[in-house]
Amino acid sequence: MQKPLIVVTGKNGQLGWELMQLAQHYANDFEFLFTDRDQLNLADEASISQFFQTHQPAYFINCAAYTAVDKAESEQDIAYRINAQAVAEIAHHCSFSNTILIHFSTDYVFDGKGTTPYAINTPTSPVNYYGYTKRVGEQLALENHSSTIIIRTSWVYSSHGHNFVKTMLRLMKERDSIKVVADQKGCPTYAADLAAATMNIITASQNGNFHPGIFHYSNAGETNWYEFAKAIRDAAGLTCTVEPITTSEYPTPAKRPGYSVMDLSAITEQYHIQTKVWQESLSNCLAVLKEEGVK
Ligand SMILES: NC(=O)c1ccc[n+]([C@@H]2O[C@H](COP(=O)([O-])OP(=O)(O)OC[C@H]3O[C@@H](n4cnc5c(N)ncnc54)[C@H](OP(=O)(O)O)[C@@H]3O)[C@@H](O)[C@H]2O)c1
């Protein structure tokens, strides 16, 4: 019997790469096709429709996105094209080919004024253009295809790609002291954990336990960037001094929400996904980096 095909976009990004590492464990159950922008370019509508002419996957995992939060303020057209318009087109094709769409969004859809974790139905109000494009992408995906799962995630890092953890490790080795913003609260997400959760959702769906709609997934707990930086330093055995600063002392082109912790109960209840506390996942990632000789 033919195995169900899973297509993954953004294979060179953090999440796409982690899914690629995991795929070997699912090789008996699924066929995988990992794509980069040469095979499937989200900036080009023709590339998307041509792709669906030749492939009718059972699952389409869209890890590709325009993720440069600050640059999105000045590159609005391309950010909107990739994070919103292309998602609508993908959802439309998924609807025709009876494909379950799994798409990722962000804690930056929230305005940051909350003080307790955001539920999946908390009203959204993004404070930057990236967050706006991701929110429109969510809406267009759900409008164009009922079999869509949106997973909002936050503060993603991995041993692969560019992220806060790797930047901190580099700076802490180069400098005696660094300053990190302490008044933005959220929760980190190890992309390897998110990849595992995504495959658990697909396995559940394959077994008839499919629940479309919006879900939140991060590691468990909450922190701020300053505390996160100190945890990275301590877990890596480095000695750099980390000083707390306020957001106003570190101006960026795009505003950030002050509070973006998400309530994870929907994904736990519907898909029985267990989440690791962020400190545990951080040490898992640092162990991988050490193995790879990065640390
Ligand atoms: N990173 C975070 O902190 C964070 C936080 C919340 C939510 N998210 C969401 O989580 C998802 C995964 O994020 P990530 O951290 O894995 O992202 P990432 O590491 O920045 O990877 C994004 C991928 O998208 C690809 N891409 C960009 N433009 C493309 C195009 N026109 N056509 C095809 N592919 C294109 C990139 O390809 P190239 O490698 O060729 O550039 C890259 O492989 C995204 O939806 C993101 O919005 C991320």
Tab-separated table of C-alpha atoms and ligand atoms in Angstrom:
chain	number	residue	atom	x	y	z
A	1	MET	CA	0.000	0.000	0.000
A	2	GLN	CA	1.195	3.509	-0.815
A	3	LYS	CA	2.295	5.516	2.194
A	4	PRO	CA	0.694	8.943	2.816
A	5	LEU	CA	2.893	11.762	1.486
A	6	ILE	CA	3.979	14.575	3.811
A	7	VAL	CA	5.312	17.705	2.086
A	8	VAL	CA	7.405	20.083	4.206
A	9	THR	CA	8.363	23.589	3.033
A	10	GLY	CA	11.339	25.587	4.341
A	11	LYS	CA	13.624	22.570	4.721
A	12	ASN	CA	16.629	24.820	5.461
A	13	GLY	CA	14.864	26.744	8.228
A	14	GLN	CA	14.942	25.787	11.920
A	15	LEU	CA	11.672	23.882	12.039
A	16	GLY	CA	11.919	22.363	8.561
A	17	TRP	CA	15.392	21.086	9.390
A	18	GLU	CA	14.260	19.565	12.705
A	19	LEU	CA	11.412	17.798	10.888
A	20	MET	CA	13.953	16.420	8.424
A	21	GLN	CA	15.974	14.968	11.342
A	22	LEU	CA	12.821	13.305	12.666
A	23	ALA	CA	11.568	11.920	9.353
A	24	GLN	CA	13.736	8.775	9.490
A	25	HIS	CA	11.760	7.614	12.564
A	26	TYR	CA	8.533	7.791	10.540
A	27	ALA	CA	9.872	6.268	7.335
A	28	ASN	CA	7.736	3.110	7.734
A	29	ASP	CA	4.507	5.103	7.918
A	30	PHE	CA	4.967	8.116	5.651
A	31	GLU	CA	6.693	9.299	2.501
A	32	PHE	CA	8.379	12.702	2.951
A	33	LEU	CA	9.175	15.444	0.475
A	34	PHE	CA	11.205	18.342	1.880
A	35	THR	CA	11.297	21.461	-0.278
A	36	ASP	CA	13.320	24.660	-0.451
A	37	ARG	CA	12.570	27.799	-2.422
A	38	ASP	CA	13.999	26.281	-5.637
A	39	GLN	CA	11.357	23.518	-5.628
A	40	LEU	CA	8.514	25.597	-4.202
A	41	ASN	CA	8.870	29.384	-4.103
A	42	LEU	CA	6.229	31.049	-1.949
A	43	ALA	CA	6.975	34.397	-3.584
A	44	ASP	CA	5.652	33.012	-6.887
A	45	GLU	CA	2.016	31.985	-7.358
A	46	ALA	CA	2.886	29.924	-10.463
A	47	SER	CA	5.436	27.907	-8.501
A	48	ILE	CA	2.756	27.001	-5.925
A	49	SER	CA	0.152	25.956	-8.500
A	50	GLN	CA	2.704	23.974	-10.531
A	51	PHE	CA	3.752	22.154	-7.371
A	52	PHE	CA	0.185	21.075	-6.624
A	53	GLN	CA	-0.284	19.933	-10.223
A	54	THR	CA	2.380	17.305	-9.669
A	55	HIS	CA	1.928	16.517	-5.954
A	56	GLN	CA	-1.215	15.723	-3.979
A	57	PRO	CA	0.115	15.195	-0.453
A	58	ALA	CA	-1.920	13.847	2.455
A	59	TYR	CA	-0.294	16.500	4.701
A	60	PHE	CA	1.303	19.823	3.827
A	61	ILE	CA	3.487	21.274	6.611
A	62	ASN	CA	4.272	24.897	5.851
A	63	CYS	CA	7.459	25.783	7.736
A	64	ALA	CA	8.499	28.435	5.197
A	65	ALA	CA	7.869	32.019	6.206
A	66	TYR	CA	9.249	35.528	6.050
A	67	THR	CA	10.680	35.613	9.591
A	68	ALA	CA	12.833	38.765	9.623
A	69	VAL	CA	10.695	40.680	12.133
A	70	ASP	CA	12.522	44.022	11.899
A	71	LYS	CA	13.110	43.907	8.139
A	72	ALA	CA	9.391	43.228	7.583
A	73	GLU	CA	8.700	46.854	8.563
A	74	SER	CA	10.537	48.058	5.430
A	75	GLU	CA	9.923	45.006	3.176
A	76	GLN	CA	6.179	44.904	3.616
A	77	ASP	CA	5.242	43.640	0.143
A	78	ILE	CA	7.382	40.500	0.246
A	79	ALA	CA	6.534	39.802	3.917
A	80	TYR	CA	2.812	39.975	3.075
A	81	ARG	CA	3.247	37.908	-0.077
A	82	ILE	CA	4.967	35.011	1.770
A	83	ASN	CA	3.195	35.115	5.140
A	84	ALA	CA	-0.328	35.878	3.934
A	85	GLN	CA	-1.016	35.633	0.183
A	86	ALA	CA	1.020	32.472	-0.422
A	87	VAL	CA	-0.662	30.818	2.576
A	88	ALA	CA	-4.082	31.548	1.065
A	89	GLU	CA	-2.970	29.967	-2.227
A	90	ILE	CA	-1.538	26.903	-0.473
A	91	ALA	CA	-4.749	26.484	1.555
A	92	HIS	CA	-6.823	26.784	-1.629
A	93	HIS	CA	-4.814	24.037	-3.350
A	94	CYS	CA	-4.900	21.863	-0.206
A	95	SER	CA	-8.661	22.162	-0.219
A	96	PHE	CA	-8.837	20.839	-3.809
A	97	SER	CA	-6.403	18.004	-3.218
A	98	ASN	CA	-7.959	16.976	0.123
A	99	THR	CA	-4.693	17.704	1.936
A	100	ILE	CA	-4.503	18.478	5.659
A	101	LEU	CA	-2.636	21.777	6.032
A	102	ILE	CA	-0.437	22.408	9.063
A	103	HIS	CA	0.700	26.005	9.197
A	104	PHE	CA	2.702	27.927	11.835
A	105	SER	CA	1.993	31.319	13.290
A	106	THR	CA	3.350	33.414	16.110
A	107	ASP	CA	2.849	34.858	19.594
A	108	TYR	CA	3.378	38.221	17.831
A	109	VAL	CA	-0.287	38.176	16.786
A	110	PHE	CA	-0.994	39.427	20.341
A	111	ASP	CA	-0.588	43.019	21.484
A	112	GLY	CA	1.464	42.142	24.562
A	113	LYS	CA	-0.808	43.889	27.050
A	114	GLY	CA	-1.965	40.634	28.700
A	115	THR	CA	-0.738	39.492	32.088
A	116	THR	CA	-1.840	35.835	31.979
A	117	PRO	CA	-1.225	33.284	29.178
A	118	TYR	CA	-3.234	33.982	26.001
A	119	ALA	CA	-5.930	31.437	25.135
A	120	ILE	CA	-6.418	30.390	21.503
A	121	ASN	CA	-9.492	32.652	21.273
A	122	THR	CA	-7.955	35.727	22.937
A	123	PRO	CA	-8.480	38.652	20.513
A	124	THR	CA	-5.408	39.375	18.402
A	125	SER	CA	-3.935	42.805	17.734
A	126	PRO	CA	-0.383	42.625	16.347
A	127	VAL	CA	1.974	45.496	17.164
A	128	ASN	CA	4.313	44.984	14.191
A	129	TYR	CA	3.995	44.275	10.469
A	130	TYR	CA	5.359	40.713	10.712
A	131	GLY	CA	2.682	39.901	13.321
A	132	TYR	CA	0.051	41.480	11.083
A	133	THR	CA	1.073	39.369	8.056
A	134	LYS	CA	1.084	36.196	10.181
A	135	ARG	CA	-2.407	36.989	11.528
A	136	VAL	CA	-3.746	37.567	8.009
A	137	GLY	CA	-2.096	34.282	6.974
A	138	GLU	CA	-3.973	32.464	9.763
A	139	GLN	CA	-7.285	33.940	8.661
A	140	LEU	CA	-6.749	33.243	4.957
A	141	ALA	CA	-5.670	29.641	5.639
A	142	LEU	CA	-8.786	28.949	7.725
A	143	GLU	CA	-11.097	30.721	5.229
A	144	ASN	CA	-9.728	28.796	2.249
A	145	HIS	CA	-9.513	25.333	3.768
A	146	SER	CA	-11.466	23.819	6.656
A	147	SER	CA	-8.898	21.037	7.254
A	148	THR	CA	-6.267	23.461	8.530
A	149	ILE	CA	-4.316	23.333	11.763
A	150	ILE	CA	-2.588	26.557	12.789
A	151	ILE	CA	0.104	26.194	15.436
A	152	ARG	CA	1.151	29.485	17.018
A	153	THR	CA	4.615	29.242	18.503
A	154	SER	CA	7.111	31.617	20.127
A	155	TRP	CA	10.840	32.384	20.536
A	156	VAL	CA	11.928	29.444	18.356
A	157	TYR	CA	15.517	28.171	18.509
A	158	SER	CA	17.408	25.122	17.277
A	159	SER	CA	20.972	23.872	16.914
A	160	HIS	CA	20.476	24.693	13.223
A	161	GLY	CA	19.930	28.189	11.805
A	162	HIS	CA	19.962	31.676	13.298
A	163	ASN	CA	18.414	32.259	16.702
A	164	PHE	CA	18.783	33.900	20.111
A	165	VAL	CA	20.523	30.912	21.746
A	166	LYS	CA	23.279	30.736	19.139
A	167	THR	CA	23.689	34.527	19.058
A	168	MET	CA	24.035	34.617	22.865
A	169	LEU	CA	26.618	31.796	22.860
A	170	ARG	CA	28.670	33.649	20.258
A	171	LEU	CA	28.473	37.052	21.991
A	172	MET	CA	29.175	35.568	25.425
A	173	LYS	CA	32.370	34.023	24.105
A	174	GLU	CA	33.457	37.270	22.403
A	175	ARG	CA	32.619	39.733	25.201
A	176	ASP	CA	33.011	40.128	28.971
A	177	SER	CA	29.578	41.664	29.362
A	178	ILE	CA	26.349	41.951	27.352
A	179	LYS	CA	23.035	43.776	27.872
A	180	VAL	CA	19.740	41.974	27.307
A	181	VAL	CA	16.140	43.205	27.399
A	182	ALA	CA	14.382	42.183	30.617
A	183	ASP	CA	10.883	43.612	30.152
A	184	GLN	CA	9.551	41.301	27.409
A	185	LYS	CA	8.049	38.127	28.788
A	186	GLY	CA	7.386	34.988	26.747
A	187	CYS	CA	8.388	31.375	26.431
A	188	PRO	CA	11.125	29.799	24.293
A	189	THR	CA	10.391	26.865	21.977
A	190	TYR	CA	12.977	24.284	20.984
A	191	ALA	CA	12.201	23.566	17.317
A	192	ALA	CA	12.990	19.855	17.847
A	193	ASP	CA	10.117	19.682	20.365
A	194	LEU	CA	7.784	21.527	17.994
A	195	ALA	CA	8.752	19.124	15.187
A	196	ALA	CA	7.959	16.155	17.465
A	197	ALA	CA	4.608	17.709	18.450
A	198	THR	CA	3.791	18.233	14.751
A	199	MET	CA	4.477	14.577	13.969
A	200	ASN	CA	2.344	13.539	16.963
A	201	ILE	CA	-0.508	15.609	15.561
A	202	ILE	CA	-0.127	13.961	12.152
A	203	THR	CA	-0.071	10.491	13.720
A	204	ALA	CA	-3.224	11.313	15.719
A	205	SER	CA	-4.920	12.689	12.586
A	206	GLN	CA	-3.939	9.583	10.647
A	207	ASN	CA	-5.611	7.532	13.402
A	208	GLY	CA	-8.852	9.505	13.066
A	209	ASN	CA	-8.221	11.990	15.873
A	210	PHE	CA	-8.108	15.134	13.709
A	211	HIS	CA	-9.032	18.533	15.184
A	212	PRO	CA	-8.669	21.548	12.889
A	213	GLY	CA	-8.303	25.121	14.139
A	214	ILE	CA	-5.835	27.231	16.073
A	215	PHE	CA	-3.481	25.791	18.699
A	216	HIS	CA	-0.644	27.181	20.798
A	217	TYR	CA	2.657	25.386	21.274
A	218	SER	CA	5.805	26.502	23.112
A	219	ASN	CA	7.852	24.905	25.845
A	220	ALA	CA	6.280	25.158	29.303
A	221	GLY	CA	6.858	28.005	31.739
A	222	GLU	CA	7.705	31.643	31.130
A	223	THR	CA	10.758	33.881	31.199
A	224	ASN	CA	12.173	37.092	29.721
A	225	TRP	CA	15.089	37.530	27.303
A	226	TYR	CA	17.476	38.557	30.119
A	227	GLU	CA	16.668	35.504	32.257
A	228	PHE	CA	16.822	33.306	29.145
A	229	ALA	CA	20.286	34.704	28.330
A	230	LYS	CA	21.501	33.987	31.879
A	231	ALA	CA	20.162	30.421	31.667
A	232	ILE	CA	22.038	29.938	28.363
A	233	ARG	CA	25.238	31.280	29.939
A	234	ASP	CA	24.940	29.066	33.031
A	235	ALA	CA	23.991	25.921	31.134
A	236	ALA	CA	26.903	26.482	28.739
A	237	GLY	CA	29.343	27.071	31.619
A	238	LEU	CA	30.297	30.580	30.409
A	239	THR	CA	31.180	33.524	32.651
A	240	CYS	CA	30.086	36.624	30.689
A	241	THR	CA	28.222	39.254	32.752
A	242	VAL	CA	24.611	39.705	31.621
A	243	GLU	CA	23.015	43.052	32.447
A	244	PRO	CA	19.264	43.733	32.242
A	245	ILE	CA	18.023	46.663	30.125
A	246	THR	CA	14.582	47.933	29.130
A	247	THR	CA	13.037	47.747	25.653
A	248	SER	CA	13.364	51.535	25.369
A	249	GLU	CA	17.135	51.189	25.829
A	250	TYR	CA	17.284	48.758	22.862
A	251	PRO	CA	15.174	50.340	20.103
A	252	THR	CA	14.317	48.135	17.098
A	253	PRO	CA	12.444	48.946	13.849
A	254	ALA	CA	9.595	46.591	14.847
A	255	LYS	CA	7.821	46.884	18.200
A	256	ARG	CA	7.679	43.729	20.328
A	257	PRO	CA	4.783	42.654	22.573
A	258	GLY	CA	5.665	43.064	26.259
A	259	TYR	CA	3.908	39.867	27.261
A	260	SER	CA	3.438	36.952	24.858
A	261	VAL	CA	3.104	33.798	26.962
A	262	MET	CA	0.559	31.409	25.425
A	263	ASP	CA	-1.860	29.012	27.106
A	264	LEU	CA	-1.083	25.497	25.830
A	265	SER	CA	-4.205	23.735	27.106
A	266	ALA	CA	-5.934	23.289	23.695
A	267	ILE	CA	-3.097	21.250	22.170
A	268	THR	CA	-2.733	19.236	25.382
A	269	GLU	CA	-6.448	18.451	25.570
A	270	GLN	CA	-7.127	17.747	21.880
A	271	TYR	CA	-3.855	16.105	20.877
A	272	HIS	CA	-2.466	14.962	24.267
A	273	ILE	CA	0.827	16.734	23.543
A	274	GLN	CA	3.127	16.909	26.568
A	275	THR	CA	5.384	19.947	26.819
A	276	LYS	CA	8.840	20.044	28.411
A	277	VAL	CA	9.779	22.987	30.620
A	278	TRP	CA	11.929	25.426	28.659
A	279	GLN	CA	15.016	24.902	30.856
A	280	GLU	CA	15.061	21.161	30.054
A	281	SER	CA	14.711	21.773	26.327
A	282	LEU	CA	17.450	24.397	26.423
A	283	SER	CA	19.886	21.878	27.897
A	284	ASN	CA	18.850	19.333	25.264
A	285	CYS	CA	19.666	21.838	22.510
A	286	LEU	CA	22.976	22.801	24.134
A	287	ALA	CA	23.875	19.100	24.310
A	288	VAL	CA	23.269	18.800	20.553
A	289	LEU	CA	25.373	21.906	19.899
A	290	LYS	CA	28.158	20.471	22.049
A	291	GLU	CA	28.023	17.197	20.122
A	292	GLU	CA	28.276	19.171	16.883
A	293	GLY	CA	31.255	21.052	18.316
A	294	VAL	CA	29.548	24.453	18.166
A	295	LYS	CA	29.863	25.245	21.864
B	1	LIG	N1	11.781	31.896	14.663
B	1	LIG	C1	10.946	32.290	15.608
B	1	LIG	O1	11.341	32.767	16.683
B	1	LIG	C2	9.453	32.101	15.421
B	1	LIG	C3	8.593	32.570	16.433
B	1	LIG	C4	7.224	32.399	16.263
B	1	LIG	C5	6.737	31.800	15.123
B	1	LIG	N2	7.592	31.358	14.152
B	1	LIG	C6	7.029	30.724	12.960
B	1	LIG	O2	7.447	29.374	12.941
B	1	LIG	C7	7.618	28.942	11.572
B	1	LIG	C8	9.006	28.321	11.388
B	1	LIG	O3	9.959	29.328	11.706
B	1	LIG	P1	11.537	29.063	11.647
B	1	LIG	O4	12.144	29.707	12.841
B	1	LIG	O5	11.812	27.640	11.337
B	1	LIG	O6	11.904	29.968	10.380
B	1	LIG	P2	13.312	30.153	9.648
B	1	LIG	O7	14.371	29.381	10.338
B	1	LIG	O8	13.501	31.626	9.445
B	1	LIG	O9	13.055	29.466	8.244
B	1	LIG	C9	12.156	30.004	7.327
B	1	LIG	C10	12.293	29.224	6.033
B	1	LIG	O10	11.398	29.823	5.083
B	1	LIG	C11	12.062	29.781	3.831
B	1	LIG	N3	11.535	30.765	2.907
B	1	LIG	C12	11.567	32.112	3.007
B	1	LIG	N4	11.059	32.668	1.909
B	1	LIG	C13	10.700	31.655	1.082
B	1	LIG	C14	10.121	31.573	-0.202
B	1	LIG	N5	9.840	32.672	-0.910
B	1	LIG	N6	9.857	30.351	-0.728
B	1	LIG	C15	10.163	29.235	-0.047
B	1	LIG	N7	10.740	29.240	1.155
B	1	LIG	C16	11.001	30.430	1.721
B	1	LIG	C17	13.513	30.069	4.166
B	1	LIG	O11	14.311	29.657	3.087
B	1	LIG	P3	15.858	30.086	2.956
B	1	LIG	O12	16.562	29.167	3.920
B	1	LIG	O13	16.171	29.800	1.533
B	1	LIG	O14	15.933	31.528	3.325
B	1	LIG	C18	13.692	29.237	5.425
B	1	LIG	O15	14.070	27.920	5.077
B	1	LIG	C19	7.327	30.160	10.715
B	1	LIG	O16	6.001	30.139	10.295
B	1	LIG	C20	7.527	31.333	11.667
B	1	LIG	O17	6.777	32.466	11.283
B	1	LIG	C21	8.950	31.491	14.283
